[in-house]
PDB file of C-alpha atoms in Angstrom:
ATOM      1  CA  UNK B   1      36.728 116.206 106.606  1.00 63.00           C
ATOM      2  CA  UNK B   2      39.829 117.748 105.022  1.00 80.00           C
ATOM      3  CA  UNK B   3      40.416 116.922 101.389  1.00 91.00           C
ATOM      4  CA  UNK B   4      43.544 115.900  99.543  1.00 94.00           C
ATOM      5  CA  UNK B   5      46.181 118.619  99.885  1.00 95.00           C
ATOM      6  CA  UNK B   6      48.814 119.363  97.270  1.00 96.00           C
ATOM      7  CA  UNK B   7      51.628 121.865  97.027  1.00 96.00           C
ATOM      8  CA  UNK B   8      52.771 123.916  95.340  1.00 96.00           C
ATOM      9  CA  UNK B   9      49.760 124.910  93.227  1.00 95.00           C
ATOM     10  CA  UNK B  10      51.915 126.344  90.461  1.00 96.00           C
ATOM     11  CA  UNK B  11      55.524 125.875  89.418  1.00 97.00           C
ATOM     12  CA  UNK B  12      57.544 127.285  86.537  1.00 98.00           C
ATOM     13  CA  UNK B  13      60.997 125.866  85.810  1.00 97.00           C
ATOM     14  CA  UNK B  14      63.540 125.739  83.029  1.00 97.00           C
ATOM     15  CA  UNK B  15      64.102 122.472  81.174  1.00 96.00           C
ATOM     16  CA  UNK B  16      66.728 120.219  82.735  1.00 96.00           C
ATOM     17  CA  UNK B  17      65.918 121.574  86.209  1.00 97.00           C
ATOM     18  CA  UNK B  18      64.414 119.386  88.901  1.00 97.00           C
ATOM     19  CA  UNK B  19      61.073 119.806  90.687  1.00 98.00           C
ATOM     20  CA  UNK B  20      59.173 118.081  93.478  1.00 98.00           C
ATOM     21  CA  UNK B  21      55.479 117.926  94.300  1.00 97.00           C
ATOM     22  CA  UNK B  22      53.946 117.038  97.629  1.00 97.00           C
ATOM     23  CA  UNK B  23      50.645 115.343  98.445  1.00 97.00           C
ATOM     24  CA  UNK B  24      48.861 114.754 101.741  1.00 96.00           C
ATOM     25  CA  UNK B  25      45.949 112.320 101.301  1.00 95.00           C
ATOM     26  CA  UNK B  26      42.729 112.155 103.259  1.00 93.00           C
ATOM     27  CA  UNK B  27      43.353 110.683 106.692  1.00 92.00           C
ATOM     28  CA  UNK B  28      42.918 106.915 106.722  1.00 87.00           C
ATOM     29  CA  UNK B  29      43.145 106.457 102.965  1.00 89.00           C
ATOM     30  CA  UNK B  30      45.479 103.565 102.221  1.00 86.00           C
ATOM     31  CA  UNK B  31      45.676 104.026  98.456  1.00 89.00           C
ATOM     32  CA  UNK B  32      47.359 107.029  96.851  1.00 93.00           C
ATOM     33  CA  UNK B  33      47.644 107.866  93.167  1.00 95.00           C
ATOM     34  CA  UNK B  34      49.601 110.341  91.070  1.00 97.00           C
ATOM     35  CA  UNK B  35      48.149 111.346  87.693  1.00 97.00           C
ATOM     36  CA  UNK B  36      49.517 113.518  84.895  1.00 97.00           C
ATOM     37  CA  UNK B  37      46.968 115.640  83.001  1.00 95.00           C
ATOM     38  CA  UNK B  38      48.293 117.243  79.845  1.00 95.00           C
ATOM     39  CA  UNK B  39      46.237 120.166  78.521  1.00 90.00           C
ATOM     40  CA  UNK B  40      43.236 118.927  76.556  1.00 87.00           C
ATOM     41  CA  UNK B  41      43.596 115.323  77.721  1.00 90.00           C
ATOM     42  CA  UNK B  42      42.240 113.188  80.512  1.00 92.00           C
ATOM     43  CA  UNK B  43      44.393 112.337  83.530  1.00 95.00           C
ATOM     44  CA  UNK B  44      46.827 109.464  83.047  1.00 95.00           C
ATOM     45  CA  UNK B  45      47.943 107.353  85.985  1.00 94.00           C
ATOM     46  CA  UNK B  46      51.657 107.568  86.773  1.00 97.00           C
ATOM     47  CA  UNK B  47      51.917 105.545  89.975  1.00 96.00           C
ATOM     48  CA  UNK B  48      49.684 103.859  92.546  1.00 92.00           C
ATOM     49  CA  UNK B  49      50.641 103.184  96.184  1.00 91.00           C
ATOM     50  CA  UNK B  50      48.955 100.872  98.656  1.00 86.00           C
ATOM     51  CA  UNK B  51      50.163 102.104 102.069  1.00 84.00           C
ATOM     52  CA  UNK B  52      53.896 102.634 101.448  1.00 84.00           C
ATOM     53  CA  UNK B  53      54.273 100.002  98.729  1.00 88.00           C
ATOM     54  CA  UNK B  54      54.087 100.536  94.970  1.00 91.00           C
ATOM     55  CA  UNK B  55      51.190  98.668  93.311  1.00 86.00           C
ATOM     56  CA  UNK B  56      51.641  99.952  89.761  1.00 89.00           C
ATOM     57  CA  UNK B  57      54.293 102.211  88.266  1.00 94.00           C
ATOM     58  CA  UNK B  58      54.152 100.862  84.720  1.00 92.00           C
ATOM     59  CA  UNK B  59      53.372 104.298  83.243  1.00 93.00           C
ATOM     60  CA  UNK B  60      56.005 106.204  85.230  1.00 96.00           C
ATOM     61  CA  UNK B  61      58.994 107.372  83.109  1.00 94.00           C
ATOM     62  CA  UNK B  62      61.517 106.020  85.546  1.00 94.00           C
ATOM     63  CA  UNK B  63      64.522 107.592  83.867  1.00 95.00           C
ATOM     64  CA  UNK B  64      63.367 110.994  85.118  1.00 97.00           C
ATOM     65  CA  UNK B  65      60.380 110.538  87.441  1.00 97.00           C
ATOM     66  CA  UNK B  66      60.457 109.111  90.954  1.00 97.00           C
ATOM     67  CA  UNK B  67      57.910 108.902  93.732  1.00 97.00           C
ATOM     68  CA  UNK B  68      57.858 107.776  97.311  1.00 95.00           C
ATOM     69  CA  UNK B  69      55.375 107.423 100.108  1.00 95.00           C
ATOM     70  CA  UNK B  70      57.325 107.083 103.286  1.00 82.00           C
ATOM     71  CA  UNK B  71      55.341 105.937 106.340  1.00 85.00           C
ATOM     72  CA  UNK B  72      52.332 105.302 104.130  1.00 83.00           C
ATOM     73  CA  UNK B  73      50.900 108.811 104.419  1.00 91.00           C
ATOM     74  CA  UNK B  74      52.377 111.796 102.525  1.00 95.00           C
ATOM     75  CA  UNK B  75      53.893 111.338  99.100  1.00 97.00           C
ATOM     76  CA  UNK B  76      56.330 113.222  96.907  1.00 97.00           C
ATOM     77  CA  UNK B  77      56.697 113.063  93.137  1.00 98.00           C
ATOM     78  CA  UNK B  78      59.973 114.274  91.634  1.00 98.00           C
ATOM     79  CA  UNK B  79      61.059 115.045  88.093  1.00 97.00           C
ATOM     80  CA  UNK B  80      64.770 115.262  87.355  1.00 97.00           C
ATOM     81  CA  UNK B  81      65.651 116.532  84.799  1.00 96.00           C
ATOM     82  CA  UNK B  82      62.441 118.101  83.467  1.00 97.00           C
ATOM     83  CA  UNK B  83      61.599 118.220  79.763  1.00 97.00           C
ATOM     84  CA  UNK B  84      59.275 120.555  77.887  1.00 97.00           C
ATOM     85  CA  UNK B  85      56.732 117.745  77.445  1.00 96.00           C
ATOM     86  CA  UNK B  86      56.416 117.403  81.231  1.00 97.00           C
ATOM     87  CA  UNK B  87      54.327 120.588  81.293  1.00 98.00           C
ATOM     88  CA  UNK B  88      51.027 119.408  82.747  1.00 97.00           C
ATOM     89  CA  UNK B  89      48.858 119.384  85.843  1.00 96.00           C
ATOM     90  CA  UNK B  90      49.944 116.745  88.343  1.00 97.00           C
ATOM     91  CA  UNK B  91      47.022 115.370  90.317  1.00 96.00           C
ATOM     92  CA  UNK B  92      47.133 113.416  93.540  1.00 96.00           C
ATOM     93  CA  UNK B  93      44.183 111.257  94.578  1.00 95.00           C
ATOM     94  CA  UNK B  94      43.463 108.942  97.475  1.00 93.00           C
ATOM     95  CA  UNK B  95      40.937 106.270  98.357  1.00 89.00           C
ATOM     96  CA  UNK B  96      40.196 103.829 101.176  1.00 83.00           C
ATOM     97  CA  UNK B  97      41.419 100.902  99.104  1.00 68.00           C
ATOM     98  CA  UNK B  98      39.982  97.490  98.455  1.00 63.00           C
ATOM     99  CA  UNK B  99      36.635  96.297  99.664  1.00 56.00           C
ATOM    100  CA  UNK B 100      35.565  92.723  99.009  1.00 57.00           C
ATOM    101  CA  UNK B 101      31.880  91.905  98.707  1.00 59.00           C
ATOM    102  CA  UNK B 102      30.730  88.343  98.109  1.00 58.00           C
ATOM    103  CA  UNK B 103      34.043  87.469  96.534  1.00 46.00           C
ATOM    104  CA  UNK B 104      33.883  90.404  94.139  1.00 51.00           C
ATOM    105  CA  UNK B 105      36.278  93.317  94.351  1.00 46.00           C
ATOM    106  CA  UNK B 106      34.517  96.620  94.915  1.00 54.00           C
ATOM    107  CA  UNK B 107      35.895  99.928  93.812  1.00 56.00           C
ATOM    108  CA  UNK B 108      36.199 102.842  96.188  1.00 71.00           C
ATOM    109  CA  UNK B 109      35.846 106.440  95.100  1.00 81.00           C
ATOM    110  CA  UNK B 110      39.036 108.349  94.466  1.00 89.00           C
ATOM    111  CA  UNK B 111      39.190 111.865  95.906  1.00 91.00           C
ATOM    112  CA  UNK B 112      41.336 114.307  93.976  1.00 93.00           C
ATOM    113  CA  UNK B 113      43.450 117.195  95.149  1.00 94.00           C
ATOM    114  CA  UNK B 114      43.501 120.568  93.344  1.00 92.00           C
ATOM    115  CA  UNK B 115      46.626 119.651  91.395  1.00 94.00           C
ATOM    116  CA  UNK B 116      49.978 121.305  90.702  1.00 96.00           C
ATOM    117  CA  UNK B 117      50.306 123.084  87.383  1.00 96.00           C
ATOM    118  CA  UNK B 118      53.870 122.669  86.064  1.00 98.00           C
ATOM    119  CA  UNK B 119      55.222 124.790  83.236  1.00 97.00           C
ATOM    120  CA  UNK B 120      58.601 123.831  81.793  1.00 97.00           C
ATOM    121  CA  UNK B 121      60.235 126.560  79.692  1.00 96.00           C
TER     122      UNK B 121
ATOM    123  CA  UNK G   1      43.872  97.052  76.879  1.00 84.00           C
ATOM    124  CA  UNK G   2      41.141  99.013  78.622  1.00 88.00           C
ATOM    125  CA  UNK G   3      40.187 102.345  77.120  1.00 92.00           C
ATOM    126  CA  UNK G   4      37.509 105.034  77.162  1.00 95.00           C
ATOM    127  CA  UNK G   5      36.307 107.121  74.233  1.00 96.00           C
ATOM    128  CA  UNK G   6      34.096 110.152  74.689  1.00 95.00           C
ATOM    129  CA  UNK G   7      32.726 112.717  72.307  1.00 89.00           C
ATOM    130  CA  UNK G   8      34.862 115.698  71.536  1.00 87.00           C
ATOM    131  CA  UNK G   9      33.785 119.129  72.604  1.00 86.00           C
ATOM    132  CA  UNK G  10      33.111 121.794  73.131  1.00 94.00           C
ATOM    133  CA  UNK G  11      29.402 121.229  73.479  1.00 96.00           C
ATOM    134  CA  UNK G  12      27.532 124.525  73.533  1.00 97.00           C
ATOM    135  CA  UNK G  13      23.909 124.601  74.701  1.00 97.00           C
ATOM    136  CA  UNK G  14      21.359 127.143  75.756  1.00 97.00           C
ATOM    137  CA  UNK G  15      20.051 127.054  79.314  1.00 97.00           C
ATOM    138  CA  UNK G  16      17.296 124.431  79.850  1.00 96.00           C
ATOM    139  CA  UNK G  17      18.397 122.402  76.806  1.00 97.00           C
ATOM    140  CA  UNK G  18      18.804 118.618  76.939  1.00 97.00           C
ATOM    141  CA  UNK G  19      22.333 117.317  77.316  1.00 97.00           C
ATOM    142  CA  UNK G  20      23.905 114.094  76.099  1.00 97.00           C
ATOM    143  CA  UNK G  21      27.625 113.392  76.247  1.00 97.00           C
ATOM    144  CA  UNK G  22      28.536 110.066  74.693  1.00 97.00           C
ATOM    145  CA  UNK G  23      30.986 107.657  76.279  1.00 97.00           C
ATOM    146  CA  UNK G  24      31.969 104.169  75.138  1.00 97.00           C
ATOM    147  CA  UNK G  25      34.511 101.830  76.651  1.00 96.00           C
ATOM    148  CA  UNK G  26      36.622  98.781  75.942  1.00 94.00           C
ATOM    149  CA  UNK G  27      37.418  96.544  78.879  1.00 90.00           C
ATOM    150  CA  UNK G  28      37.990  93.017  80.044  1.00 83.00           C
ATOM    151  CA  UNK G  29      36.226  91.754  83.118  1.00 81.00           C
ATOM    152  CA  UNK G  30      33.654  93.815  84.996  1.00 81.00           C
ATOM    153  CA  UNK G  31      34.758  97.425  85.269  1.00 89.00           C
ATOM    154  CA  UNK G  32      33.049 100.150  87.216  1.00 90.00           C
ATOM    155  CA  UNK G  33      32.145 103.298  85.275  1.00 93.00           C
ATOM    156  CA  UNK G  34      32.289 106.898  86.403  1.00 94.00           C
ATOM    157  CA  UNK G  35      31.641 110.451  85.350  1.00 97.00           C
ATOM    158  CA  UNK G  36      33.894 113.080  86.880  1.00 96.00           C
ATOM    159  CA  UNK G  37      33.416 116.835  86.520  1.00 96.00           C
ATOM    160  CA  UNK G  38      36.008 119.600  86.627  1.00 93.00           C
ATOM    161  CA  UNK G  39      34.586 123.077  87.212  1.00 92.00           C
ATOM    162  CA  UNK G  40      36.739 126.063  86.220  1.00 86.00           C
ATOM    163  CA  UNK G  41      39.583 126.501  88.700  1.00 80.00           C
ATOM    164  CA  UNK G  42      38.616 123.441  90.747  1.00 84.00           C
ATOM    165  CA  UNK G  43      39.755 119.842  91.088  1.00 85.00           C
ATOM    166  CA  UNK G  44      38.124 116.710  89.721  1.00 92.00           C
ATOM    167  CA  UNK G  45      34.931 115.673  91.505  1.00 92.00           C
ATOM    168  CA  UNK G  46      32.997 112.455  91.195  1.00 93.00           C
ATOM    169  CA  UNK G  47      29.617 113.189  89.617  1.00 96.00           C
ATOM    170  CA  UNK G  48      28.126 109.689  89.462  1.00 96.00           C
ATOM    171  CA  UNK G  49      29.063 106.053  89.143  1.00 93.00           C
ATOM    172  CA  UNK G  50      27.721 102.602  88.226  1.00 93.00           C
ATOM    173  CA  UNK G  51      29.331  99.362  89.282  1.00 88.00           C
ATOM    174  CA  UNK G  52      27.537  96.739  87.203  1.00 89.00           C
ATOM    175  CA  UNK G  53      25.528  96.298  84.023  1.00 91.00           C
ATOM    176  CA  UNK G  54      22.135  98.050  83.908  1.00 93.00           C
ATOM    177  CA  UNK G  55      22.955 100.150  86.974  1.00 94.00           C
ATOM    178  CA  UNK G  56      21.939 103.787  86.678  1.00 97.00           C
ATOM    179  CA  UNK G  57      24.048 106.413  88.394  1.00 96.00           C
ATOM    180  CA  UNK G  58      22.465 109.773  89.155  1.00 97.00           C
ATOM    181  CA  UNK G  59      23.381 113.023  90.886  1.00 96.00           C
ATOM    182  CA  UNK G  60      22.404 116.701  90.577  1.00 95.00           C
ATOM    183  CA  UNK G  61      19.947 115.910  87.762  1.00 96.00           C
ATOM    184  CA  UNK G  62      22.577 114.023  85.738  1.00 98.00           C
ATOM    185  CA  UNK G  63      22.079 110.359  84.862  1.00 98.00           C
ATOM    186  CA  UNK G  64      24.043 107.606  83.124  1.00 98.00           C
ATOM    187  CA  UNK G  65      23.191 103.932  82.598  1.00 97.00           C
ATOM    188  CA  UNK G  66      25.810 101.181  82.383  1.00 96.00           C
ATOM    189  CA  UNK G  67      25.011  99.401  79.074  1.00 95.00           C
ATOM    190  CA  UNK G  68      27.109  96.268  78.710  1.00 93.00           C
ATOM    191  CA  UNK G  69      25.579  95.279  75.364  1.00 93.00           C
ATOM    192  CA  UNK G  70      26.626  98.557  73.745  1.00 95.00           C
ATOM    193  CA  UNK G  71      29.646  99.165  76.037  1.00 95.00           C
ATOM    194  CA  UNK G  72      28.357 102.661  76.731  1.00 97.00           C
ATOM    195  CA  UNK G  73      27.821 105.017  79.654  1.00 97.00           C
ATOM    196  CA  UNK G  74      26.304 108.170  78.159  1.00 98.00           C
ATOM    197  CA  UNK G  75      25.759 111.178  80.421  1.00 98.00           C
ATOM    198  CA  UNK G  76      22.375 112.929  80.217  1.00 98.00           C
ATOM    199  CA  UNK G  77      20.606 115.839  81.850  1.00 98.00           C
ATOM    200  CA  UNK G  78      17.132 117.009  81.003  1.00 96.00           C
ATOM    201  CA  UNK G  79      17.646 120.731  81.557  1.00 96.00           C
ATOM    202  CA  UNK G  80      21.122 122.223  81.846  1.00 97.00           C
ATOM    203  CA  UNK G  81      21.997 125.375  83.764  1.00 97.00           C
ATOM    204  CA  UNK G  82      24.771 127.905  83.287  1.00 96.00           C
ATOM    205  CA  UNK G  83      26.367 126.506  86.451  1.00 95.00           C
ATOM    206  CA  UNK G  84      26.807 123.134  84.693  1.00 97.00           C
ATOM    207  CA  UNK G  85      29.491 124.636  82.464  1.00 97.00           C
ATOM    208  CA  UNK G  86      32.562 122.492  83.108  1.00 96.00           C
ATOM    209  CA  UNK G  87      34.691 119.700  81.649  1.00 96.00           C
ATOM    210  CA  UNK G  88      33.200 116.225  82.002  1.00 97.00           C
ATOM    211  CA  UNK G  89      35.348 113.088  82.069  1.00 97.00           C
ATOM    212  CA  UNK G  90      34.129 109.539  81.582  1.00 97.00           C
ATOM    213  CA  UNK G  91      36.296 106.985  83.388  1.00 95.00           C
ATOM    214  CA  UNK G  92      36.625 103.255  83.820  1.00 93.00           C
ATOM    215  CA  UNK G  93      37.781 101.658  87.049  1.00 89.00           C
ATOM    216  CA  UNK G  94      39.393  98.269  86.684  1.00 79.00           C
ATOM    217  CA  UNK G  95      39.950  95.516  89.227  1.00 71.00           C
ATOM    218  CA  UNK G  96      43.339  97.001  90.089  1.00 71.00           C
ATOM    219  CA  UNK G  97      41.676 100.202  91.297  1.00 73.00           C
ATOM    220  CA  UNK G  98      43.145 102.251  88.481  1.00 83.00           C
ATOM    221  CA  UNK G  99      41.053 104.862  86.724  1.00 90.00           C
ATOM    222  CA  UNK G 100      41.318 105.174  82.953  1.00 92.00           C
ATOM    223  CA  UNK G 101      39.921 108.474  81.737  1.00 95.00           C
ATOM    224  CA  UNK G 102      38.531 109.673  78.453  1.00 95.00           C
ATOM    225  CA  UNK G 103      39.861 112.882  76.972  1.00 95.00           C
ATOM    226  CA  UNK G 104      37.116 115.053  78.450  1.00 96.00           C
ATOM    227  CA  UNK G 105      34.242 117.045  76.961  1.00 96.00           C
ATOM    228  CA  UNK G 106      33.895 120.744  77.646  1.00 96.00           C
ATOM    229  CA  UNK G 107      30.316 121.910  78.162  1.00 97.00           C
ATOM    230  CA  UNK G 108      29.412 125.572  77.789  1.00 96.00           C
ATOM    231  CA  UNK G 109      25.883 126.597  78.736  1.00 97.00           C
ATOM    232  CA  UNK G 110      24.728 130.034  77.619  1.00 96.00           C
ATOM    233  CA  UNK G 111      21.982 131.988  79.389  1.00 94.00           C
TER     234      UNK G 111
END
């Protein structure tokens, strides 16, 4: 089974430029996540999609970041304009989504892509 | 809000030594708990998980027990190998299917 694909793997831009990242989740996975991982820290969730709808974007800096998941499959994350502090690895993950067992919500494993390392100069 | 705290690294051990990486959490409700591993140059991989109190997750010789009374999920391995050198992340999964990660602990195993 193919894993989560991301491109590009590396990107270097000047501050105030724009950049876009692409993610292709595992086939059949309804839930897609974008995380930001700053060097030396754990990943932080930016946005969560269920199919093509946004479930949670509370941590997304909406003045400069945007994301979409058209047709409920691939997703793009865009930064415009970029700041120095946006330098990080951007991780995409996917999972099957919700499973209910005996009235209790069950968590499905998230599968992570290799990430895109962004350097803003 | 929910949060995860794990011990700072790096942790440096000799091959065949015993490993413990501490992880504690703060959460409402009944979270699931995870350990993810990131090998050099690779993406995050799920190492093990536990979905309810007193569950023990295990994989590749690693173990962690979900302790609700101490809000902990410490990672242990009886005998580490050089190939275990990586960054280990403790994470909490809430009812909204979000993962909240700790800051990571780098493990370096020397031959």
